Structure formats: structure tokens, C-alpha cells
Coordinates of C-alpha atoms in Angstrom, one line a residue:
M17 CA 18.7 -17.4 9.3
R18 CA 19.9 -13.8 9.7
E19 CA 19.2 -14.0 13.5
L20 CA 20.9 -17.3 13.9
S21 CA 24.0 -16.0 12.1
C22 CA 24.0 -12.7 14.1
I23 CA 23.6 -10.7 10.9
S24 CA 21.9 -7.3 11.7
F25 CA 19.1 -6.1 9.5
A26 CA 18.4 -2.4 9.6
N27 CA 17.4 0.6 7.6
P28 CA 20.5 1.7 5.7
F29 CA 19.5 5.4 5.9
N30 CA 18.9 5.8 9.7
G31 CA 20.1 2.5 11.3
E32 CA 16.6 1.8 12.6
S33 CA 15.8 -1.9 13.2
Y34 CA 13.6 -3.6 10.6
H35 CA 11.4 -5.2 13.3
I36 CA 9.7 -2.3 15.0
P37 CA 6.5 -3.3 16.9
H38 CA 3.3 -1.6 15.8
P39 CA 2.9 0.4 19.0
E40 CA 6.4 2.0 18.4
A41 CA 5.3 2.8 14.8
I42 CA 2.7 5.1 16.3
E43 CA 5.3 6.9 18.3
K44 CA 7.6 7.3 15.4
G45 CA 4.9 8.4 12.9
L46 CA 5.9 5.7 10.4
Q47 CA 4.4 5.2 6.9
Y48 CA 2.0 2.5 5.9
L49 CA 0.5 1.7 2.5
A50 CA -3.2 0.7 2.1
L51 CA -4.2 -1.4 -0.8
A52 CA -7.9 -1.8 -1.7
D53 CA -9.8 -3.4 -4.7
I54 CA -12.8 -1.1 -5.0
V55 CA -15.9 -0.7 -7.0
L56 CA -16.6 3.0 -7.8
E57 CA -20.0 4.3 -8.7
G58 CA -20.6 7.5 -10.7
S59 CA -18.3 9.9 -12.6
Y60 CA -14.7 10.2 -11.7
P61 CA -11.9 12.7 -12.6
P62 CA -10.4 12.5 -16.0
T63 CA -7.0 11.8 -14.3
F64 CA -8.4 8.4 -13.3
L65 CA -7.3 6.7 -16.5
R66 CA -9.2 3.5 -17.5
D67 CA -6.4 2.2 -19.8
R68 CA -3.4 2.6 -17.5
L69 CA -2.1 3.3 -14.0
S70 CA -2.9 6.7 -12.6
T71 CA -0.6 8.4 -10.1
T72 CA -1.2 11.4 -8.0
I73 CA 1.5 12.9 -5.7
D74 CA 0.4 15.6 -3.3
P75 CA 1.6 17.0 0.0
W76 CA 0.1 14.0 1.9
G77 CA 1.9 11.4 -0.2
M78 CA 1.0 9.3 -3.2
F79 CA -2.1 7.7 -4.6
L80 CA -2.2 5.1 -7.3
L81 CA -5.2 3.8 -9.2
I82 CA -4.9 0.7 -11.3
P83 CA -7.9 -0.1 -13.6
L84 CA -9.3 -3.6 -13.4
P85 CA -12.0 -5.3 -15.3
L86 CA -15.3 -5.6 -13.5
P87 CA -15.7 -8.9 -11.7
D88 CA -18.1 -11.4 -13.2
D89 CA -20.6 -11.1 -10.4
I90 CA -21.0 -7.4 -11.0
Q91 CA -21.6 -7.8 -14.7
Q92 CA -25.2 -8.8 -14.1
H93 CA -26.0 -5.5 -12.4
D94 CA -26.3 -2.1 -14.0
T95 CA -22.7 -1.5 -14.9
Q96 CA -23.1 1.8 -16.8
S97 CA -21.7 3.8 -13.9
L98 CA -19.6 1.2 -12.2
T99 CA -15.8 0.8 -12.5
F100 CA -13.3 -1.5 -10.7
W101 CA -9.9 -0.3 -9.5
R102 CA -7.0 -1.3 -7.2
A103 CA -6.2 1.8 -5.1
V104 CA -2.9 2.1 -3.3
F105 CA -2.3 5.1 -1.0
N106 CA 0.0 6.0 1.8
I107 CA -0.9 6.7 5.4
T108 CA 1.3 8.5 8.0
V109 CA 0.6 7.0 11.4
K110 CA -0.5 9.7 13.8
N111 CA -2.6 8.5 16.8
E112 CA -3.5 5.0 15.8
L113 CA -2.6 2.4 13.3
P114 CA -4.6 2.2 10.1
P115 CA -7.0 -0.7 10.0
A116 CA -5.4 -4.0 8.9
K117 CA -8.2 -4.3 6.3
P118 CA -9.4 -0.8 5.4
D119 CA -13.2 -0.9 5.0
L120 CA -15.6 1.0 2.7
A121 CA -15.9 4.0 5.1
Y122 CA -12.1 4.3 5.5
V123 CA -11.5 4.2 1.8
Q124 CA -14.3 6.7 1.0
E125 CA -13.0 9.0 3.7
Y126 CA -9.6 9.0 2.0
F127 CA -11.1 9.8 -1.3
N128 CA -13.2 12.6 0.2
K129 CA -10.2 14.2 1.9
H130 CA -8.3 14.3 -1.3
R131 CA -11.2 15.5 -3.5
D132 CA -9.8 19.1 -3.8
I133 CA -6.6 17.9 -5.4
W134 CA -8.6 16.6 -8.4
E135 CA -10.8 19.7 -8.5
E136 CA -13.9 17.7 -9.4
K137 CA -17.6 18.6 -8.9
N138 CA -18.8 15.1 -9.4
W139 CA -17.1 12.6 -7.2
P140 CA -17.3 8.8 -7.3
K141 CA -18.8 6.9 -4.4
V142 CA -16.9 3.9 -3.2
L143 CA -19.7 1.3 -3.6
E144 CA -17.7 -1.7 -2.4
V145 CA -14.3 -2.8 -1.1
R146 CA -13.6 -6.3 -2.4
E147 CA -10.2 -6.9 -0.8
S148 CA -8.0 -4.7 1.3
S149 CA -4.8 -4.7 3.4
R150 CA -2.2 -2.5 4.8
Y151 CA 1.5 -2.9 5.4
R152 CA 4.3 -0.8 6.7
V153 CA 6.6 0.9 4.4
R154 CA 10.2 0.1 5.3
E155 CA 13.6 -0.5 4.0
A156 CA 16.3 -2.7 5.4
M157 CA 19.6 -4.2 4.4
A158 CA 21.7 -7.0 5.9
S159 CA 25.0 -5.9 7.4
T160 CA 26.7 -8.6 5.3
M161 CA 25.5 -11.0 2.6
Y162 CA 28.0 -13.7 3.4
K163 CA 29.2 -15.0 6.7
P164 CA 30.9 -18.2 8.0
F165 CA 28.5 -20.2 10.1
G166 CA 29.7 -22.5 12.8
T167 CA 32.8 -24.6 12.2
R168 CA 31.9 -26.0 8.7
G169 CA 29.2 -23.9 7.2
H170 CA 28.5 -20.6 5.5
V171 CA 25.5 -18.3 5.1
L172 CA 24.7 -16.6 1.9
L173 CA 21.8 -14.2 1.9
V174 CA 19.9 -13.4 -1.3
G175 CA 16.7 -11.6 -2.3
D176 CA 14.5 -10.3 0.5
A177 CA 16.6 -12.1 3.1
A178 CA 19.4 -9.7 2.1
H179 CA 17.4 -6.5 1.6
V180 CA 13.8 -5.2 1.4
H181 CA 12.6 -1.8 0.1
S182 CA 9.4 0.0 -0.6
P183 CA 6.9 -0.3 -2.1
V184 CA 7.0 -4.0 -2.0
G185 CA 8.5 -4.0 1.5
G186 CA 9.3 -7.7 1.6
Q187 CA 5.8 -8.7 0.6
G188 CA 7.0 -10.7 -2.4
A189 CA 7.9 -9.7 -5.9
L190 CA 4.6 -10.9 -7.3
L191 CA 2.4 -8.6 -5.2

């Protein structure tokens, strides 16, 4: 509807268009978020809290860990050293886009690169990635929320049609 009404939709901070093709994202070094539901095996840093969200902010960005109950199909295995988490971390695009569905090797590599931040001798192994995705971090706002349309109509933009912002990025409020 925005396009039909000729309402522009751009980043309010730099004027950049909301719809940047992925190849241009590489050139501009844009930010992406990766989200992965993971099973960890072994000990983990005490900052990985099992009763609430854990956040780490470092020079490379942010890392969130949200504890989840073990899935039923894992319960039947040796669960002493297994924990289940939703991990969310940012990726700055350098030479290529992050994978659309980050796999076990990708997530483990991320953990390993950031190991020094948590100063841990024992480090968890990513045993499994149940679900994963990536999306681009972006902000945009419509140039107007209301505009006459044609000779007898009007357009009123609300919600994500009028604006989107990180970390949800127009992915829906119930992410």
C-alpha cells in the first residue's frame, strides 16, 4: 500500500532505503541477527544464567542467551550435561552474507570466537541446532502516516506498515 500511495519508507537516521538487496548489504557492511535454538553439552560460563535471559555486549556486538526447557525427545538421553537455549547474536557483513539458516559449525565457530570474553576454561560444545534463521537489522519510517488516495479514498498506515525497528525488524511482534 505504501508503494501504491507513493509513500517513501526509509531509515530515519541516514535516509537509506528500507529495501536494500542482499548483494548491496555486503558492500555496505550491514548488520544481521542470527537466531538459533541450540543444545549445549558440557559446562558453560556462570554468566549463562539458567533462570533468565543473559546478555553480553562486547566490541563485536551483542549476544543473548535465553534458557529453554529441554525438548521431550532429548529427555530420554543422558541429560546431565545438556542444556537448551535460544541464542541471538549479531553479525556484521564483511565478504559474504551469513547463512540463511546458521548450522552447527557456524554457531560453534561464533561461540569459539567469543570464548575469551567469558574467560572460561571449560567451554560448551554446540551439540545440535534445532532451528535457526538470520535477518537483517534495519529501521525505517514512512514519510507520512496519512495520505489522500485517489479521488475518494485515504491511506492510514499503522504498525509495521508505518515503521519498523530493531531487533524485531518487521518480523512480527510475537517473534
